[in-house]
Coordinates of C-alpha atoms and ligand atoms in Angstrom, one line a residue:
X146 CA 0.0 0.0 0.0
X147 CA 1.7 3.2 -1.2
X148 CA 1.6 5.9 1.4
X149 CA 1.8 9.7 1.3
X150 CA 5.4 10.7 1.5
X151 CA 7.1 14.0 2.1
X152 CA 8.8 15.9 -0.6
X153 CA 12.3 14.4 -0.9
X154 CA 13.8 17.9 -0.4
X155 CA 12.3 18.0 3.1
X156 CA 14.8 15.3 4.2
X157 CA 17.6 17.8 3.9
X158 CA 16.7 19.3 7.2
X159 CA 17.7 15.9 8.8
X160 CA 20.5 14.6 6.5
X161 CA 21.8 17.8 4.8
X162 CA 21.4 19.2 1.3
X163 CA 24.4 17.4 -0.1
X164 CA 22.8 14.0 0.4
X165 CA 19.6 15.1 -1.4
X166 CA 21.6 16.6 -4.3
X167 CA 23.4 13.3 -4.7
X168 CA 20.1 11.4 -4.8
X169 CA 18.8 13.7 -7.6
X170 CA 22.1 13.2 -9.5
X171 CA 21.9 9.4 -9.2
X172 CA 18.2 9.4 -9.9
X173 CA 18.8 11.4 -13.1
X174 CA 21.0 8.6 -14.4
X175 CA 18.1 6.2 -14.1
X176 CA 15.5 8.6 -15.4
X177 CA 12.6 6.7 -17.0
X178 CA 14.0 3.3 -16.2
X179 CA 11.3 1.0 -14.7
X180 CA 12.2 -0.6 -11.4
X181 CA 9.5 -3.2 -10.7
X182 CA 9.4 -4.3 -7.1
X183 CA 7.6 -7.6 -6.4
X184 CA 6.8 -9.0 -3.0
X185 CA 4.1 -11.0 -1.3
X186 CA 2.1 -8.6 0.8
X187 CA 0.9 -5.0 0.5
X188 CA 0.5 -4.5 4.2
X189 CA 2.1 -5.9 7.4
X190 CA 5.7 -6.5 8.1
X191 CA 8.9 -4.7 7.3
X192 CA 9.1 -5.2 3.5
X193 CA 5.7 -3.6 2.8
X194 CA 6.6 -0.9 5.3
X195 CA 9.8 0.0 3.3
X196 CA 8.2 -0.3 -0.1
X197 CA 5.3 1.9 0.8
X198 CA 7.9 4.7 1.4
X199 CA 10.6 3.8 -1.1
X200 CA 8.5 3.6 -4.2
X201 CA 7.0 7.1 -4.1
X202 CA 10.4 8.6 -3.1
X203 CA 12.2 6.9 -6.0
X204 CA 9.5 8.3 -8.3
X205 CA 10.2 11.8 -7.1
X206 CA 13.8 11.2 -8.2
X207 CA 12.7 10.4 -11.7
X208 CA 12.9 6.6 -11.5
X209 CA 9.8 4.8 -12.8
X210 CA 9.5 2.7 -9.6
X211 CA 6.6 0.3 -9.4
X212 CA 5.3 -2.2 -6.8
X213 CA 3.3 -5.4 -7.5
X214 CA 2.2 -8.1 -5.1
X215 CA 1.9 -11.7 -6.0
X216 CA -1.4 -13.5 -5.4
X217 CA -1.7 -16.7 -3.4
X218 CA -4.3 -18.6 -1.5
X219 CA -4.0 -19.8 2.1
X220 CA -2.3 -23.1 1.0
X221 CA 0.4 -21.1 -0.8
X222 CA 1.1 -18.8 2.1
X223 CA 1.1 -21.7 4.5
X224 CA 3.9 -23.2 2.4
X225 CA 5.8 -19.9 2.1
X226 CA 5.6 -19.4 5.8
X227 CA 7.1 -22.9 6.3
X228 CA 9.9 -21.9 3.9
X229 CA 10.3 -18.7 5.8
X230 CA 10.5 -20.6 9.1
X231 CA 12.9 -23.2 7.7
X232 CA 15.2 -20.4 6.4
X233 CA 15.2 -19.1 9.9
X234 CA 16.5 -22.4 11.1
X235 CA 13.2 -23.9 12.4
X236 CA 13.0 -27.7 11.9
X237 CA 9.9 -28.0 9.8
X238 CA 9.1 -30.6 7.1
X239 CA 8.3 -29.4 3.6
X240 CA 7.0 -32.0 1.2
X241 CA 7.9 -32.2 -2.5
X242 CA 4.2 -31.6 -3.3
X243 CA 4.4 -28.4 -1.4
X244 CA 7.4 -27.2 -3.3
X245 CA 5.7 -28.1 -6.6
X246 CA 2.6 -26.1 -5.5
X247 CA 4.9 -23.2 -4.6
X248 CA 6.4 -23.3 -8.1
X249 CA 3.0 -23.6 -9.7
X250 CA 1.5 -20.5 -7.9
X251 CA 4.6 -18.5 -8.9
X252 CA 4.1 -19.6 -12.5
X253 CA 0.4 -18.6 -12.5
X254 CA 1.5 -15.2 -11.1
X255 CA 4.1 -14.8 -13.9
X256 CA 1.4 -15.5 -16.5
X257 CA -1.0 -13.0 -15.0
X258 CA 1.5 -10.2 -14.1
X259 CA 3.0 -7.6 -16.5
X260 CA 6.7 -8.2 -15.8
X261 CA 8.0 -5.0 -17.3
X262 CA 10.9 -3.7 -15.2
X263 CA 14.3 -2.7 -16.6
X264 CA 15.2 -3.8 -13.2
X265 CA 13.2 -6.7 -11.8
X266 CA 13.6 -6.3 -8.0
X267 CA 12.2 -9.4 -6.4
X268 CA 11.8 -9.4 -2.6
X269 CA 12.2 -12.5 -0.5
X270 CA 11.5 -16.2 -1.3
X271 CA 7.8 -16.0 -1.9
X272 CA 8.0 -14.7 -5.6
X273 CA 11.6 -16.1 -6.2
X274 CA 10.4 -18.5 -9.0
X275 CA 9.5 -15.5 -11.2
X276 CA 13.1 -15.6 -12.3
X277 CA 12.1 -18.5 -14.6
X278 CA 10.8 -15.8 -16.9
X279 CA 14.1 -14.0 -17.3
X280 CA 14.7 -15.3 -20.8
X281 CA 11.4 -13.9 -21.9
X282 CA 11.8 -10.6 -20.2
X283 CA 15.5 -10.2 -20.8
X284 CA 16.1 -7.5 -18.3
X285 CA 18.2 -7.2 -15.1
X286 CA 17.0 -9.2 -12.1
X287 CA 18.0 -8.6 -8.5
X288 CA 16.9 -10.8 -5.6
X289 CA 16.4 -8.8 -2.3
X290 CA 16.5 -11.0 0.8
X291 CA 15.1 -9.6 4.0
X292 CA 15.3 -12.9 5.9
X293 CA 17.7 -13.8 8.7
X294 CA 20.0 -16.3 6.8
X295 CA 22.4 -17.2 9.6
X296 CA 21.3 -20.8 10.1
X297 CA 18.9 -21.9 7.3
X298 CA 17.9 -25.5 6.9
X299 CA 20.1 -26.9 4.1
X300 CA 17.3 -28.6 2.1
X301 CA 15.2 -25.5 1.6
X302 CA 18.4 -23.4 1.2
X303 CA 19.5 -25.7 -1.7
X304 CA 16.1 -25.4 -3.3
X305 CA 16.2 -21.7 -3.2
X306 CA 19.8 -21.4 -4.2
X307 CA 18.9 -23.0 -7.5
X308 CA 16.8 -19.9 -8.1
X309 CA 18.9 -17.3 -6.4
X310 CA 21.9 -18.1 -8.7
X311 CA 19.8 -17.3 -11.8
X312 CA 19.5 -13.7 -10.7
X313 CA 22.1 -11.0 -11.6
X314 CA 22.8 -10.3 -7.9
X315 CA 21.5 -10.9 -4.4
X316 CA 21.1 -8.3 -1.8
X317 CA 21.3 -9.1 1.9
X318 CA 20.6 -6.9 5.0
X319 CA 23.5 -7.9 7.2
X320 CA 27.0 -9.3 6.6
X321 CA 26.2 -12.4 8.6
X322 CA 23.7 -13.5 5.9
X323 CA 26.1 -13.6 3.0
X324 CA 26.2 -17.1 1.4
X325 CA 28.5 -18.9 -1.0
X326 CA 26.9 -17.9 -4.2
X327 CA 28.0 -17.8 -7.8
X328 CA 26.5 -14.4 -8.3
X329 CA 27.6 -11.0 -6.9
X330 CA 26.1 -10.1 -3.5
X331 CA 25.4 -6.7 -2.1
X332 CA 25.0 -5.6 1.5
X333 CA 22.2 -3.1 1.9
X334 CA 20.6 -2.6 5.3
X335 CA 16.9 -1.6 5.6
X336 CA 15.9 1.8 6.9
X337 CA 13.1 3.9 8.4
X338 CA 11.5 7.0 7.1
X339 CA 11.9 9.8 9.7
X340 CA 9.1 11.9 8.1
X341 CA 6.5 9.1 8.0
X342 CA 3.5 9.0 10.3
X343 CA 5.2 6.2 12.1
X344 CA 8.3 8.1 12.9
X345 CA 7.6 11.9 12.8
X346 CA 7.4 14.0 15.9
X347 CA 4.0 13.8 17.6
X348 CA 2.3 16.3 19.9
X349 CA 2.0 15.1 23.5
X350 CA -1.9 15.4 23.2
X351 CA -1.8 12.8 20.4
X352 CA 0.3 10.4 22.5
X353 CA -2.0 10.9 25.4
X354 CA -5.1 10.3 23.4
X355 CA -3.7 7.0 22.0
X356 CA -2.9 5.9 25.5
X357 CA -6.4 6.8 26.6
X358 CA -7.9 5.0 23.6
X359 CA -6.2 1.7 24.7
X360 CA -6.7 2.2 28.4
X361 CA -3.0 2.5 29.2
X362 CA -2.0 4.3 32.4
X363 CA 0.3 7.3 31.7
X364 CA 1.6 7.4 35.2
X365 CA 3.3 4.0 35.4
X366 CA 6.2 2.7 33.2
X367 CA 5.2 1.2 29.9
X368 CA 7.3 -1.6 28.3
X369 CA 6.4 -2.2 24.7
X370 CA 7.0 -4.7 21.9
X371 CA 5.5 -3.9 18.5
X372 CA 5.5 -6.9 16.2
X373 CA 3.4 -9.1 14.0
X374 CA 2.1 -12.0 16.1
X375 CA 4.8 -14.5 15.1
X376 CA 6.5 -17.1 17.3
X377 CA 9.9 -15.8 16.0
X378 CA 9.2 -12.5 17.7
X379 CA 8.9 -14.5 21.0
X380 CA 5.8 -12.7 22.4
X381 CA 5.4 -15.4 25.0
X382 CA 9.0 -14.8 26.1
X383 CA 8.2 -11.1 26.4
X384 CA 5.3 -11.9 28.7
X385 CA 7.5 -14.1 30.9
X386 CA 10.1 -11.3 31.1
X387 CA 7.4 -8.8 32.1
X388 CA 5.9 -11.2 34.8
X389 CA 9.4 -11.6 36.4
X390 CA 10.1 -7.9 36.3
X391 CA 6.6 -7.0 37.6
X392 CA 7.4 -8.8 40.9
X393 CA 9.9 -5.9 41.6
X394 CA 8.6 -3.0 39.6
X395 CA 5.0 -1.9 38.9
X396 CA 5.0 -1.6 35.1
X397 CA 2.7 -2.3 32.2
X398 CA 3.3 -4.4 29.1
X399 CA 2.1 -3.4 25.6
X400 CA 2.2 -6.1 22.9
X401 CA 0.9 -4.5 19.8
X402 CA 0.8 -5.8 16.3
X403 CA -1.3 -6.8 13.4
X404 CA -1.1 -9.6 10.9
X405 CA 0.3 -9.7 7.4
X406 CA -1.7 -11.2 4.5
X407 CA 1.2 -13.5 3.7
X408 CA 1.3 -14.8 7.3
X409 CA -1.4 -17.3 8.2
X410 CA 0.1 -18.2 11.5
X411 CA -0.8 -14.9 13.2
X412 CA -4.2 -15.9 14.6
X413 CA -2.8 -19.0 16.5
X414 CA 0.0 -16.9 17.9
X415 CA -2.4 -14.2 19.1
X416 CA -4.5 -16.8 20.8
X417 CA -1.4 -18.2 22.6
X418 CA -0.4 -14.7 23.6
X419 CA -3.9 -13.9 25.0
X420 CA -3.8 -17.1 27.0
X421 CA -0.4 -16.3 28.4
X422 CA -1.5 -12.8 29.3
X423 CA -4.5 -14.3 31.0
X424 CA -6.4 -11.7 33.0
X425 CA -3.5 -9.4 34.0
X426 CA -5.0 -5.9 33.4
X427 CA -1.5 -4.5 33.0
X428 CA -0.8 -6.6 29.9
X429 CA -2.3 -4.8 26.8
X430 CA -2.5 -7.1 23.9
X431 CA -3.5 -4.9 21.0
X432 CA -4.4 -6.3 17.7
X433 CA -3.9 -3.4 15.3
X434 CA -5.5 -3.1 11.9
X435 CA -3.1 -2.1 9.0
X436 CA -1.9 1.4 8.7
X437 CA -2.2 2.3 12.4
X438 CA 1.1 4.3 12.0
X439 CA 0.2 7.2 14.3
X440 CA -0.9 4.7 17.0
X441 CA 2.4 2.8 16.7
X442 CA 4.4 6.0 16.8
X443 CA 2.5 7.1 19.9
X444 CA 2.9 3.8 21.7
X445 CA 6.7 3.8 21.0
X446 CA 7.0 7.4 22.1
X447 CA 5.0 6.7 25.3
X448 CA 7.2 3.8 26.3
X449 CA 9.8 3.7 29.0
X450 CA 11.6 0.8 27.4
X451 CA 11.1 -0.9 24.0
X452 CA 11.7 -4.6 23.7
X453 CA 12.4 -6.6 20.6
X454 CA 12.9 -10.1 21.9
X455 CA 13.1 -11.8 18.5
X456 CA 14.5 -15.3 18.1
X457 CA 15.4 -14.6 14.5
X458 CA 15.3 -11.2 12.7
X459 CA 16.1 -10.1 9.2
X460 CA 16.7 -6.5 10.4
X461 CA 14.1 -5.5 12.9
X462 CA 12.7 -2.1 11.7
X463 CA 11.0 -1.8 15.1
X464 CA 14.4 -1.5 16.7
X465 CA 15.3 1.4 14.5
X466 CA 11.9 3.0 15.0
X467 CA 12.4 2.9 18.8
X468 CA 15.9 4.2 18.7
X469 CA 15.0 7.0 16.3
X470 CA 12.6 8.1 19.0
X471 CA 15.5 8.2 21.4
X472 CA 14.0 5.3 23.4
X473 CA 16.1 2.7 25.3
X474 CA 15.8 -0.5 23.3
X475 CA 16.5 -4.0 24.7
X476 CA 16.7 -6.4 21.8
X477 CA 18.0 -9.9 21.1
X478 CA 21.4 -10.2 19.5
X479 CA 20.1 -12.0 16.4
X480 CA 20.1 -11.3 12.7
X481 CA 20.3 -7.7 11.8
X482 CA 19.7 -6.3 15.3
X483 CA 23.4 -6.0 16.3
X484 CA 24.0 -3.7 13.4
X485 CA 21.7 -1.3 15.1
X486 CA 22.8 -1.6 18.7
X487 CA 26.2 -1.4 20.2
X488 CA 25.7 -3.1 23.6
X489 CA 25.5 -0.7 26.5
X490 CA 26.1 2.3 24.2
X491 CA 23.2 2.6 21.9
X492 CA 20.9 0.1 23.5
X493 CA 21.1 -3.4 25.1
X494 CA 21.6 -6.7 23.4
X495 CA 20.4 -9.8 25.2
X496 CA 20.7 -13.5 24.6
X497 CA 18.1 -14.9 27.0
X498 CA 15.0 -14.3 29.1
X499 CA 17.3 -14.0 32.2
X500 CA 19.4 -11.3 30.5
X501 CA 16.3 -9.4 29.3
X502 CA 14.8 -9.5 32.8
X503 CA 18.1 -8.2 34.3
X504 CA 18.5 -5.3 31.9
X505 CA 14.8 -4.4 31.9
X506 CA 14.9 -4.0 35.7
X507 CA 18.1 -1.9 35.4
X508 CA 16.7 0.4 32.7
X509 CA 13.5 0.9 34.6
X510 CA 15.4 1.7 37.8
X511 CA 18.0 3.9 36.1
X512 CA 16.1 6.3 33.8
X513 CA 19.2 8.5 33.3
X514 CA 21.2 5.6 31.9
X515 CA 18.3 4.5 29.9
X516 CA 17.9 8.0 28.4
X517 CA 21.6 8.1 27.4
X518 CA 21.2 4.8 25.5
X519 CA 18.3 6.2 23.7
X520 CA 20.1 9.4 22.7
X521 CA 23.1 7.4 21.4
X522 CA 20.7 5.1 19.6
X523 CA 19.0 7.9 17.8
X524 CA 22.3 9.2 16.5
X525 CA 23.3 5.8 15.3
X526 CA 20.1 5.4 13.3
X527 CA 20.4 8.9 12.0
X528 CA 23.9 8.1 10.6
X529 CA 23.1 4.7 9.2
X530 CA 19.5 3.6 8.9
X531 CA 17.5 6.4 7.4
X532 CA 15.7 6.0 4.1
X533 CA 17.9 8.5 2.3
X534 CA 21.0 6.2 2.7
X535 CA 18.8 3.3 1.6
X536 CA 17.7 5.0 -1.6
X537 CA 21.3 5.9 -2.4
X538 CA 22.4 2.3 -2.0
X539 CA 19.5 1.1 -4.2
X540 CA 20.2 3.7 -6.9
X541 CA 23.9 2.6 -7.0
X542 CA 22.8 -1.0 -7.1
X543 CA 20.5 -0.4 -10.1
X544 CA 23.2 1.6 -11.9
X545 CA 25.7 -1.1 -11.3
X546 CA 23.5 -3.7 -13.0
X547 CA 23.7 -1.6 -16.2
X548 CA 27.5 -0.9 -16.1
Ligands
UDP890 N1 4.1 -2.9 12.1 C1 2.9 -2.3 11.9 N2 1.8 -2.8 12.4 C2 1.8 -3.8 13.3 C3 3.1 -4.5 13.5 C4 4.2 -4.0 12.9 O1 2.9 -1.3 11.1 O2 0.8 -4.2 13.8 C5 5.3 -2.4 11.5 C6 6.5 -2.1 12.4 O3 6.2 -0.8 13.0 C7 7.6 -2.1 11.5 C8 7.2 -3.3 10.5 O4 5.8 -3.4 10.6 O5 7.7 -1.0 10.7 C9 7.9 -4.6 11.0 O6 9.1 -4.7 10.5 P1 10.2 -5.6 11.2 O7 11.5 -5.5 10.4 O8 10.4 -5.1 12.7 O9 9.6 -7.1 11.3 P2 8.9 -8.0 10.2 O10 7.5 -7.9 10.4 O11 9.3 -7.5 8.8 O12 9.5 -9.4 10.5

């Protein structure tokens, strides 16, 4: 879902005019070229979040950026979620019939879609089989992987590799995800948009009204994790952390998230979370519909501490979102998260429930220290993970495919 974006020139107030001038210079070299992004969901999750900002901003720079979403039924997305989980190292059987169906749905999509990019920019495994059409289309193809590739199950990895290596290049979010491949690989980290509804400054009245709307007490500390309801985000672990901290400190927990159309597991996870929360009135399990950006922004800004206790994580945009708001973030040292947090400098990295409990108590008890982590974190995000840097990396990538 394409969102309203700011004029690209407005970002100069944050990143400086030279950065914007360079984007126009690079965009000009790609003027009129079609960059066709294809992924598997228009809403929910980090990939849709980024594309909803990236595509309109690329257009402002003169690039004919487009975004299409493949279609699939529940059977297809159940299979793609299994592939996703297996790539994240989860032991999960995937049958030959399932892989054949996965290919078939991709081929149906290829028949129905207008594959027209000068650069075909294919995101994640779900639409990866579209590369079979490269001979017919004859343009440049890049595969953009947003998944945590540190410990993939080898069977599914081998299956995907047979497709990945037909692309002109593969793009990963963190150095740890690079694989032995016969094609060039690029490292491009994701980013957040500082001028989006999700990240822009908010008046205190807006923050207060969102807290009122959800019945959250402004006077007591708020600990928040924003995430799709997904086992890999470990919401049950977050509840355990909260319960152990609550014995010592009177705080509230907010677990807020929605689903994604390509994630059929969400309802089951939500049910488990609600059971684990039981009837504790200080645990706020909020099922958010899509596009609740102001609400998410307000919840993050109202938080004393933000958690991201993922078991696997491609990058973790929610970490960057929290840090950009100068919030202390405690996050698992998995996937792309350590790129964003230098332990005890720009946030806290943890490896276990025990560790998370320890640091959450410390940050709630030492607000000055917590504040310092947040301030350093904001600076780190500003220097490395804003959308302007991301656009520059993509423009250079697209240009490199043609030279
Ligand atoms: N998000 C959202 N609504 C929700 C839950 C998450 O808009 O109900 C956003 C969140 O703010 C972030 C993105 O979706 O921008 C999630 O990206 P992340 O990289 O953290 O995780 P992913 O869902 O891609 O695994």
